[in-house]
Amino acid sequence: MTYQLYYWTGIQGRGEFVRLALEDAKAPYVDVAREEGDAVMTGWLDGDHDGALPYAPPFLKAGRLVIAQVANILHYLAPRHSLEPEGEAKQIYAHQLQLTITDLVAEAHDVHHPVGAGLYYEDQKAEAKRRADEFRESRIPKFLQYFEKVLERNGGKYALREFSYVDLSLFQVMSGLEYAFPKCMAKQKLPLLRDLAKRVAARPNLAAYLSSDRRLPHSEDGIFRHYAELDA
């Protein structure tokens, strides 16, 4: 089966967490909007198609299934592509960790859009500066030290002792935060997370993806944005 991934063109965004899983698993998929344009998603979001109604991209079409929300998509893909260990307890824990990553990603986005997603960054710079101060000083350390402890408690190599999609998502988080907050990240003591990110990036299928033109760069249109004044 060839999956159909729907996400906005031109940015990594939340869709990248799904792409990393598909690429690492070498699962056949089509990045639909990149081939047909963003307008291809309108009918799905307006409810013109049968099946589940997604609220927003990313969503994945797998046969007759329409699956939305990053953590939910990864929860579906993982057992089908050896992206999580066997056993209910480990699979529930993987989903729990991914949902925590979802919280982190939402907070990272809200740093540059603290007042409203429909406003430009330039319309809320003062509020963004205040939000960024708290994010750098409190939230980044709290989230990342939590995941550092998760790795430590599971042998130091992977979040679940065995490789899983959670490790792919942690790689993306580290990549995004290093781009958006390089000064802040340079101060963080995260030996296990940094080592994990290097090992994940070196996985053969993922390394091929990361060096290809399918891997878009981080930018100031995505979730992780670098504004020097927010990394003071």
Coordinates of N, CA and C in Angstrom, one line a residue:
M1 N 0.8 -1.2 0.0 CA 0.0 0.0 0.0 C 0.9 1.2 0.0
T2 N 0.5 2.2 -0.8 CA 1.2 3.5 -0.8 C 0.4 4.5 0.0
Y3 N 1.0 5.0 1.0 CA 0.3 6.0 1.9 C 0.3 7.3 1.1
Q4 N -0.7 8.1 1.5 CA -0.9 9.5 1.0 C -0.8 10.4 2.2
L5 N 0.3 11.2 2.2 CA 0.5 12.2 3.3 C 0.1 13.5 2.9
Y6 N -0.8 14.2 3.7 CA -1.3 15.5 3.3 C -0.7 16.5 4.4
Y7 N 0.1 17.4 3.8 CA 0.6 18.5 4.7 C 1.0 19.7 3.8
W8 N 1.1 20.9 4.4 CA 1.4 22.1 3.7 C 2.7 22.0 3.0
T9 N 2.8 22.6 1.8 CA 4.1 22.6 1.1 C 5.0 23.7 1.6
G10 N 6.3 23.5 1.4 CA 7.2 24.6 1.7 C 7.8 24.6 3.1
I11 N 7.3 23.8 4.0 CA 7.8 23.8 5.4 C 7.9 22.4 5.9
Q12 N 8.7 22.2 6.9 CA 8.7 20.9 7.6 C 7.5 20.7 8.4
G13 N 7.3 21.7 9.4 CA 6.1 21.6 10.2 C 5.9 20.3 10.9
R14 N 4.7 20.1 11.4 CA 4.3 18.9 12.1 C 4.4 17.7 11.2
G15 N 4.2 17.9 9.9 CA 4.2 16.8 8.9 C 5.6 16.1 8.9
E16 N 6.6 16.8 9.3 CA 8.0 16.2 9.3 C 8.1 15.0 10.3
F17 N 7.4 15.1 11.4 CA 7.4 13.9 12.3 C 6.9 12.7 11.6
V18 N 5.9 12.8 10.8 CA 5.4 11.6 10.1 C 6.3 11.2 8.9
R19 N 6.9 12.2 8.2 CA 7.8 11.9 7.1 C 9.0 11.1 7.6
L20 N 9.6 11.5 8.8 CA 10.7 10.8 9.3 C 10.4 9.3 9.6
A21 N 9.2 9.1 10.1 CA 8.9 7.7 10.3 C 8.7 6.9 9.0
L22 N 8.1 7.5 8.0 CA 7.9 6.9 6.7 C 9.2 6.6 6.0
E23 N 10.1 7.6 6.1 CA 11.4 7.5 5.4 C 12.3 6.5 6.1
D24 N 12.3 6.5 7.4 CA 13.1 5.5 8.1 C 12.7 4.1 7.8
A25 N 11.3 3.9 7.8 CA 10.8 2.6 7.5 C 10.8 2.2 6.0
K26 N 11.2 3.2 5.2 CA 11.2 3.0 3.7 C 9.8 2.6 3.3
A27 N 8.8 3.2 3.9 CA 7.4 2.9 3.5 C 7.0 3.7 2.3
P28 N 6.4 3.1 1.3 CA 6.0 3.9 0.1 C 4.9 4.9 0.4
Y29 N 5.2 6.2 0.1 CA 4.2 7.2 0.3 C 4.3 8.3 -0.7
V30 N 3.2 9.1 -0.9 CA 3.2 10.2 -1.7 C 2.9 11.5 -0.9
D31 N 3.8 12.5 -1.0 CA 3.5 13.8 -0.3 C 2.6 14.6 -1.2
V32 N 1.3 14.4 -1.0 CA 0.3 14.8 -2.0 C 0.4 16.2 -2.4
A33 N 0.4 17.1 -1.4 CA 0.3 18.6 -1.6 C 1.6 19.0 -2.4
R34 N 2.7 18.4 -2.1 CA 3.9 18.8 -2.8 C 3.8 18.5 -4.3
E35 N 2.9 17.5 -4.7 CA 2.7 17.2 -6.1 C 1.6 18.0 -6.7
E36 N 0.5 18.2 -5.9 CA -0.7 18.8 -6.4 C -1.0 20.2 -5.9
G37 N -0.3 20.7 -4.9 CA -0.5 22.0 -4.3 C -1.4 21.9 -3.1
D38 N -1.3 23.0 -2.2 CA -2.0 22.9 -1.0 C -3.6 22.8 -1.1
A39 N -4.1 23.3 -2.2 CA -5.5 23.3 -2.4 C -6.1 21.9 -2.4
V40 N -5.3 20.9 -2.6 CA -5.8 19.5 -2.7 C -6.3 19.1 -1.3
M41 N -6.0 19.8 -0.3 CA -6.4 19.5 1.1 C -7.8 20.1 1.4
T42 N -8.2 21.1 0.7 CA -9.4 21.8 1.0 C -10.7 20.9 1.1
G43 N -10.8 20.0 0.2 CA -12.0 19.2 0.2 C -12.0 18.3 1.4
W44 N -10.9 17.8 1.8 CA -10.8 16.9 3.0 C -11.2 17.7 4.2
L45 N -10.6 18.9 4.3 CA -10.9 19.7 5.5 C -12.3 20.3 5.6
D46 N -12.9 20.4 4.4 CA -14.3 20.8 4.3 C -15.3 19.7 4.5
G47 N -14.8 18.5 4.6 CA -15.7 17.3 4.7 C -16.4 16.8 3.5
D48 N -15.7 17.1 2.3 CA -16.3 16.7 1.0 C -16.0 15.2 0.7
H49 N -15.2 14.6 1.6 CA -14.8 13.2 1.3 C -15.4 12.3 2.4
D50 N -15.6 11.0 2.1 CA -16.1 10.1 3.1 C -15.1 9.8 4.1
G51 N -15.5 9.3 5.2 CA -14.6 8.8 6.3 C -14.4 9.9 7.3
A52 N -13.3 9.7 8.1 CA -13.0 10.6 9.2 C -12.7 12.0 8.7
L53 N -13.1 13.0 9.5 CA -12.9 14.4 9.1 C -11.7 14.9 9.9
P54 N -10.6 15.2 9.2 CA -9.4 15.8 9.9 C -9.7 17.3 10.2
Y55 N -9.1 17.7 11.4 CA -9.3 19.1 11.7 C -8.3 20.0 11.0
A56 N -7.0 19.4 10.8 CA -5.9 20.1 10.2 C -4.9 19.1 9.7
P57 N -4.0 19.5 8.8 CA -2.9 18.6 8.4 C -1.9 18.6 9.6
P58 N -1.1 17.6 9.7 CA -1.0 16.5 8.8 C -2.1 15.5 9.0
F59 N -2.5 14.8 7.9 CA -3.3 13.6 8.0 C -2.8 12.6 6.9
L60 N -3.1 11.4 7.2 CA -2.6 10.3 6.4 C -3.7 9.5 5.9
K61 N -3.7 9.2 4.6 CA -4.7 8.3 4.0 C -4.0 6.9 3.8
A62 N -4.5 5.9 4.5 CA -4.0 4.6 4.4 C -5.1 3.7 4.0
G63 N -5.2 3.4 2.7 CA -6.3 2.6 2.1 C -7.6 3.5 2.3
R64 N -8.5 2.9 3.0 CA -9.8 3.7 3.2 C -9.8 4.5 4.5
L65 N -8.7 4.4 5.3 CA -8.6 5.1 6.6 C -8.1 6.5 6.3
V66 N -8.6 7.5 7.1 CA -8.0 8.8 7.1 C -7.7 9.1 8.6
I67 N -6.4 9.3 8.8 CA -5.9 9.4 10.2 C -5.2 10.7 10.4
A68 N -5.6 11.5 11.4 CA -5.1 12.8 11.6 C -4.4 12.8 13.0
Q69 N -3.7 13.9 13.3 CA -2.9 14.1 14.5 C -1.6 13.3 14.5
V70 N -0.5 14.0 14.7 CA 0.8 13.3 14.5 C 0.9 12.1 15.4
A71 N 0.6 12.2 16.7 CA 0.8 11.1 17.6 C -0.1 9.9 17.2
N72 N -1.3 10.2 16.7 CA -2.2 9.2 16.3 C -1.7 8.5 15.0
I73 N -1.2 9.3 14.1 CA -0.6 8.7 12.8 C 0.5 7.8 13.2
L74 N 1.4 8.2 14.0 CA 2.6 7.4 14.4 C 2.2 6.2 15.2
H75 N 1.2 6.3 16.0 CA 0.6 5.1 16.7 C 0.1 4.1 15.8
Y76 N -0.5 4.5 14.6 CA -1.0 3.6 13.6 C 0.2 3.0 12.8
L77 N 1.2 3.8 12.4 CA 2.2 3.3 11.6 C 3.2 2.4 12.3
A78 N 3.4 2.6 13.6 CA 4.5 2.0 14.3 C 4.4 0.4 14.3
P79 N 3.3 -0.2 14.6 CA 3.3 -1.7 14.6 C 3.4 -2.3 13.2
R80 N 3.1 -1.5 12.2 CA 3.1 -2.0 10.9 C 4.4 -1.9 10.2
H81 N 5.3 -1.1 10.8 CA 6.6 -0.9 10.2 C 7.8 -1.0 11.2
S82 N 7.6 -1.8 12.2 CA 8.6 -2.1 13.2 C 9.2 -0.8 13.8
L83 N 8.4 0.1 14.1 CA 8.8 1.4 14.6 C 8.6 1.5 16.1
E84 N 8.3 0.4 16.8 CA 8.2 0.4 18.2 C 8.4 -1.1 18.7
P85 N 8.8 -1.3 20.0 CA 8.9 -2.6 20.5 C 7.6 -3.3 20.6
E86 N 7.6 -4.6 20.7 CA 6.4 -5.4 21.0 C 6.0 -5.2 22.5
G87 N 4.7 -5.4 22.7 CA 4.2 -5.4 24.1 C 3.4 -4.2 24.4
E88 N 2.2 -4.4 25.0 CA 1.2 -3.3 25.2 C 1.8 -2.2 26.0
A89 N 2.5 -2.6 27.1 CA 3.0 -1.6 28.0 C 4.0 -0.6 27.3
K90 N 4.9 -1.2 26.5 CA 5.9 -0.4 25.8 C 5.2 0.5 24.7
Q91 N 4.2 0.0 24.1 CA 3.5 0.7 23.1 C 2.7 1.9 23.7
I92 N 2.1 1.6 24.8 CA 1.4 2.7 25.5 C 2.4 3.8 26.0
Y93 N 3.5 3.4 26.4 CA 4.5 4.3 26.9 C 5.1 5.1 25.7
A94 N 5.3 4.5 24.6 CA 5.7 5.2 23.4 C 4.7 6.3 23.0
H95 N 3.4 5.9 23.1 CA 2.4 6.9 22.7 C 2.4 8.1 23.8
Q96 N 2.6 7.7 25.0 CA 2.6 8.7 26.1 C 3.8 9.7 25.8
L97 N 4.9 9.2 25.5 CA 6.1 10.0 25.2 C 5.8 10.9 24.0
Q98 N 5.2 10.4 23.0 CA 4.9 11.2 21.8 C 3.9 12.3 22.1
L99 N 3.0 12.0 22.9 CA 2.0 13.1 23.3 C 2.7 14.2 24.1
T100 N 3.8 13.8 24.9 CA 4.6 14.8 25.6 C 5.4 15.7 24.6
I101 N 5.9 15.0 23.6 CA 6.5 15.7 22.5 C 5.6 16.7 21.8
T102 N 4.3 16.3 21.6 CA 3.3 17.1 21.0 C 3.1 18.4 21.9
D103 N 3.1 18.2 23.2 CA 3.0 19.4 24.1 C 4.2 20.3 23.9
L104 N 5.4 19.8 23.8 CA 6.6 20.6 23.6 C 6.5 21.4 22.3
V105 N 6.1 20.7 21.2 CA 6.0 21.3 19.9 C 5.0 22.5 19.9
A106 N 3.9 22.3 20.6 CA 2.9 23.3 20.7 C 3.5 24.5 21.4
E107 N 4.2 24.3 22.5 CA 4.8 25.4 23.2 C 5.9 26.1 22.4
A108 N 6.6 25.4 21.6 CA 7.7 26.0 20.7 C 7.0 26.9 19.7
H109 N 5.9 26.4 19.1 CA 5.1 27.2 18.2 C 4.6 28.5 18.8
D110 N 4.1 28.4 20.0 CA 3.5 29.5 20.7 C 4.4 30.6 21.2
V111 N 5.7 30.3 21.1 CA 6.7 31.3 21.5 C 6.6 32.4 20.5
H112 N 6.6 32.1 19.2 CA 6.5 33.2 18.2 C 5.1 33.6 17.8
H113 N 4.1 32.9 18.3 CA 2.7 33.3 18.1 C 1.9 33.2 19.5
P114 N 2.3 33.9 20.5 CA 1.7 33.8 21.8 C 0.3 34.4 21.9
V115 N 0.0 35.3 21.0 CA -1.3 35.9 21.1 C -2.4 35.2 20.2
G116 N -2.0 34.9 19.0 CA -2.9 34.3 18.1 C -2.2 33.8 16.8
A117 N -2.5 32.6 16.4 CA -1.9 32.0 15.2 C -2.3 32.7 13.9
G118 N -3.4 33.4 14.0 CA -3.8 34.2 12.8 C -3.1 35.5 12.6
L119 N -2.3 35.9 13.6 CA -1.6 37.2 13.5 C -0.1 36.9 13.1
Y120 N 0.5 37.9 12.4 CA 1.9 37.8 12.1 C 2.7 38.0 13.3
Y121 N 3.9 37.4 13.2 CA 4.9 37.5 14.3 C 5.1 39.0 14.7
E122 N 5.2 39.8 13.6 CA 5.5 41.3 13.8 C 4.4 42.0 14.6
D123 N 3.2 41.4 14.7 CA 2.1 42.0 15.4 C 2.1 41.6 16.9
Q124 N 3.0 40.7 17.3 CA 3.0 40.2 18.7 C 4.4 40.0 19.2
K125 N 5.3 40.9 18.7 CA 6.8 40.7 19.1 C 7.0 40.9 20.6
A126 N 6.4 41.9 21.2 CA 6.6 42.2 22.6 C 6.1 41.0 23.4
E127 N 5.0 40.4 23.1 CA 4.5 39.2 23.8 C 5.4 38.0 23.6
A128 N 5.8 37.9 22.3 CA 6.7 36.8 22.0 C 8.0 36.8 22.8
K129 N 8.6 38.0 22.9 CA 9.8 38.2 23.7 C 9.6 37.7 25.1
R130 N 8.5 38.1 25.7 CA 8.2 37.6 27.1 C 8.0 36.1 27.2
R131 N 7.3 35.6 26.2 CA 7.0 34.2 26.1 C 8.3 33.4 25.9
A132 N 9.2 33.9 25.1 CA 10.5 33.3 24.8 C 11.4 33.2 26.0
D133 N 11.4 34.3 26.8 CA 12.2 34.3 28.0 C 11.8 33.1 28.9
E134 N 10.5 32.9 29.1 CA 10.0 31.8 30.0 C 10.3 30.5 29.3
F135 N 10.1 30.4 28.0 CA 10.4 29.1 27.3 C 11.8 28.7 27.4
R136 N 12.7 29.6 27.2 CA 14.2 29.3 27.3 C 14.6 29.0 28.7
E137 N 14.1 29.7 29.6 CA 14.7 29.6 31.0 C 14.0 28.5 31.8
S138 N 12.8 28.1 31.4 CA 12.0 27.1 32.2 C 11.6 25.9 31.4
R139 N 10.9 26.2 30.3 CA 10.3 25.1 29.6 C 11.2 24.2 28.8
I140 N 12.2 24.8 28.1 CA 13.2 23.9 27.4 C 13.9 23.0 28.4
P141 N 14.5 23.6 29.4 CA 15.2 22.7 30.4 C 14.3 21.6 31.0
K142 N 13.0 22.0 31.3 CA 12.1 21.0 31.9 C 11.8 19.9 31.0
F143 N 11.4 20.2 29.7 CA 11.1 19.1 28.8 C 12.3 18.3 28.5
L144 N 13.5 18.9 28.1 CA 14.6 18.1 27.7 C 15.3 17.4 28.8
Q145 N 15.3 17.9 30.0 CA 15.8 17.1 31.1 C 14.9 15.9 31.4
Y146 N 13.6 16.0 31.2 CA 12.7 14.9 31.3 C 13.1 13.8 30.3
F147 N 13.3 14.2 29.0 CA 13.6 13.2 28.0 C 15.0 12.6 28.3
E148 N 15.9 13.4 28.8 CA 17.3 12.9 29.2 C 17.1 11.8 30.2
K149 N 16.2 12.1 31.2 CA 16.0 11.1 32.2 C 15.3 9.8 31.7
V150 N 14.4 10.0 30.7 CA 13.8 8.9 30.0 C 14.9 8.0 29.4
L151 N 15.8 8.6 28.7 CA 16.9 7.8 28.1 C 17.7 7.1 29.1
E152 N 18.1 7.8 30.2 CA 18.9 7.3 31.3 C 18.3 6.1 31.9
R153 N 17.0 6.2 32.2 CA 16.3 5.1 32.8 C 16.1 3.8 31.9
N154 N 16.3 4.0 30.6 CA 16.2 2.9 29.7 C 17.5 2.5 29.1
G155 N 18.6 2.7 29.7 CA 19.9 2.3 29.3 C 20.7 3.3 28.5
G156 N 20.1 4.5 28.2 CA 20.9 5.6 27.7 C 20.9 5.6 26.1
K157 N 20.4 4.5 25.5 CA 20.6 4.5 24.0 C 19.3 4.9 23.3
Y158 N 18.2 4.4 23.8 CA 16.9 4.7 23.1 C 15.9 5.1 24.2
A159 N 14.8 5.7 23.8 CA 13.8 6.1 24.8 C 13.1 4.8 25.4
L160 N 13.0 3.7 24.6 CA 12.3 2.5 25.0 C 13.3 1.3 25.0
R161 N 14.5 1.5 25.2 CA 15.6 0.5 25.2 C 15.8 0.0 23.8
E162 N 14.7 -0.2 23.0 CA 14.8 -0.5 21.6 C 14.4 0.7 20.7
F163 N 14.9 0.7 19.5 CA 14.6 1.9 18.6 C 13.1 2.0 18.4
S164 N 12.6 3.2 18.4 CA 11.2 3.4 18.1 C 11.0 4.8 17.4
Y165 N 9.8 5.0 17.0 CA 9.4 6.3 16.4 C 9.6 7.5 17.3
V166 N 9.6 7.2 18.6 CA 9.9 8.3 19.6 C 11.3 8.9 19.4
D167 N 12.2 8.0 19.1 CA 13.6 8.4 18.9 C 13.7 9.3 17.6
L168 N 12.9 9.0 16.6 CA 12.9 9.9 15.4 C 12.3 11.3 15.8
S169 N 11.3 11.3 16.6 CA 10.7 12.5 17.0 C 11.6 13.3 17.9
L170 N 12.3 12.7 18.7 CA 13.3 13.4 19.6 C 14.4 14.0 18.7
F171 N 14.8 13.3 17.7 CA 15.8 13.8 16.8 C 15.3 15.1 16.2
Q172 N 14.0 15.1 15.7 CA 13.4 16.3 15.1 C 13.3 17.5 16.1
V173 N 12.9 17.2 17.3 CA 12.9 18.2 18.4 C 14.2 18.8 18.6
M174 N 15.3 18.0 18.7 CA 16.6 18.5 18.9 C 17.0 19.4 17.7
S175 N 16.8 18.9 16.5 CA 17.1 19.6 15.3 C 16.4 21.0 15.3
G176 N 15.1 21.0 15.6 CA 14.3 22.2 15.6 C 14.8 23.2 16.6
L177 N 15.0 22.8 17.8 CA 15.4 23.7 18.9 C 16.8 24.2 18.7
E178 N 17.7 23.4 18.2 CA 19.1 23.8 17.9 C 19.0 25.0 16.8
Y179 N 18.1 24.9 15.9 CA 17.9 25.9 14.9 C 17.3 27.2 15.5
A180 N 16.3 27.0 16.3 CA 15.5 28.2 16.7 C 16.2 28.9 17.9
F181 N 16.8 28.1 18.8 CA 17.4 28.7 20.0 C 18.9 28.2 20.2
P182 N 19.8 28.5 19.3 CA 21.1 28.0 19.4 C 21.9 28.4 20.6
K183 N 21.7 29.6 21.1 CA 22.4 30.1 22.3 C 21.9 29.4 23.5
C184 N 20.6 29.3 23.6 CA 20.0 28.5 24.7 C 20.4 27.1 24.7
M185 N 20.3 26.4 23.6 CA 20.6 25.0 23.5 C 22.1 24.7 23.8
A186 N 23.0 25.7 23.5 CA 24.4 25.5 23.8 C 24.6 25.4 25.3
K187 N 23.7 25.9 26.1 CA 23.9 25.9 27.6 C 23.3 24.6 28.2
Q188 N 22.6 23.8 27.4 CA 21.9 22.7 28.0 C 22.9 21.5 28.1
K189 N 22.9 20.8 29.2 CA 23.7 19.6 29.3 C 22.8 18.4 29.0
L190 N 23.0 17.9 27.8 CA 22.1 16.8 27.3 C 22.9 15.8 26.5
P191 N 23.9 15.1 27.2 CA 24.7 14.2 26.5 C 24.0 13.0 25.8
L192 N 22.9 12.5 26.5 CA 22.2 11.3 25.9 C 21.4 11.8 24.7
L193 N 20.7 12.9 24.9 CA 19.9 13.3 23.7 C 20.7 13.7 22.5
R194 N 21.8 14.3 22.8 CA 22.7 14.7 21.6 C 23.3 13.5 21.0
D195 N 23.6 12.5 21.8 CA 24.1 11.3 21.2 C 23.0 10.5 20.4
L196 N 21.8 10.5 21.0 CA 20.7 9.9 20.3 C 20.5 10.6 18.9
A197 N 20.5 11.9 18.9 CA 20.2 12.6 17.7 C 21.2 12.3 16.6
K198 N 22.5 12.1 17.0 CA 23.6 11.8 16.0 C 23.3 10.4 15.5
R199 N 23.0 9.4 16.4 CA 22.8 8.1 15.9 C 21.6 7.9 15.0
V200 N 20.5 8.6 15.4 CA 19.3 8.6 14.5 C 19.6 9.2 13.1
A201 N 20.3 10.3 13.1 CA 20.6 10.9 11.8 C 21.5 10.0 10.9
A202 N 22.2 9.1 11.6 CA 23.1 8.2 10.8 C 22.4 6.9 10.4
R203 N 21.2 6.7 10.7 CA 20.5 5.5 10.3 C 20.4 5.5 8.7
P204 N 20.7 4.5 8.0 CA 20.9 4.5 6.6 C 19.7 5.2 5.8
N205 N 18.5 4.7 6.1 CA 17.4 5.3 5.3 C 17.2 6.8 5.7
L206 N 17.4 7.1 7.0 CA 17.2 8.5 7.4 C 18.3 9.4 6.8
A207 N 19.5 8.9 6.9 CA 20.6 9.6 6.4 C 20.4 10.0 4.9
A208 N 19.9 9.0 4.1 CA 19.6 9.3 2.7 C 18.5 10.3 2.6
Y209 N 17.5 10.3 3.4 CA 16.5 11.3 3.3 C 17.0 12.7 3.7
L210 N 17.8 12.8 4.8 CA 18.3 14.0 5.3 C 19.2 14.7 4.3
S211 N 19.8 13.9 3.5 CA 20.8 14.5 2.5 C 20.1 14.8 1.1
S212 N 18.8 14.5 1.1 CA 18.0 14.7 -0.2 C 17.3 16.0 -0.2
D213 N 16.7 16.3 -1.4 CA 16.0 17.6 -1.5 C 14.6 17.4 -0.9
R214 N 14.2 16.2 -0.5 CA 12.9 16.0 0.2 C 12.9 16.6 1.6
R215 N 14.1 16.6 2.2 CA 14.2 17.2 3.5 C 14.3 18.7 3.4
L216 N 13.3 19.4 3.6 CA 13.3 20.9 3.5 C 14.1 21.4 4.7
P217 N 14.7 22.6 4.6 CA 15.4 23.2 5.7 C 14.4 23.8 6.7
H218 N 14.9 24.0 7.9 CA 14.1 24.8 8.9 C 14.0 26.2 8.3
S219 N 12.9 26.9 8.7 CA 12.7 28.3 8.2 C 11.8 29.1 9.1
E220 N 11.7 30.4 8.9 CA 10.8 31.2 9.7 C 9.4 31.1 9.3
D221 N 9.0 30.1 8.6 CA 7.6 29.8 8.2 C 7.1 28.6 9.0
G222 N 8.0 27.9 9.6 CA 7.6 26.6 10.3 C 7.3 26.7 11.7
I223 N 7.4 25.6 12.4 CA 7.2 25.6 13.9 C 8.4 26.1 14.6
F224 N 9.6 25.6 14.3 CA 10.8 26.1 15.0 C 11.4 27.2 14.2
R225 N 11.3 28.4 14.7 CA 11.7 29.6 14.0 C 12.9 30.3 14.7
H226 N 13.9 30.8 14.0 CA 14.9 31.5 14.7 C 14.8 33.0 14.5
Y227 N 14.5 33.6 15.6 CA 14.5 35.1 15.7 C 15.6 35.4 16.7
A228 N 16.6 36.2 16.3 CA 17.7 36.4 17.3 C 17.2 37.0 18.6
E229 N 16.2 37.9 18.5 CA 15.8 38.6 19.7 C 15.1 37.7 20.6
L230 N 14.6 36.5 20.2 CA 14.0 35.5 21.1 C 15.0 34.5 21.7
D231 N 16.2 34.6 21.2 CA 17.3 33.7 21.7 C 18.3 34.5 22.5
A232 N 17.9 35.7 23.0 CA 18.9 36.6 23.6 C 19.5 35.9 24.9

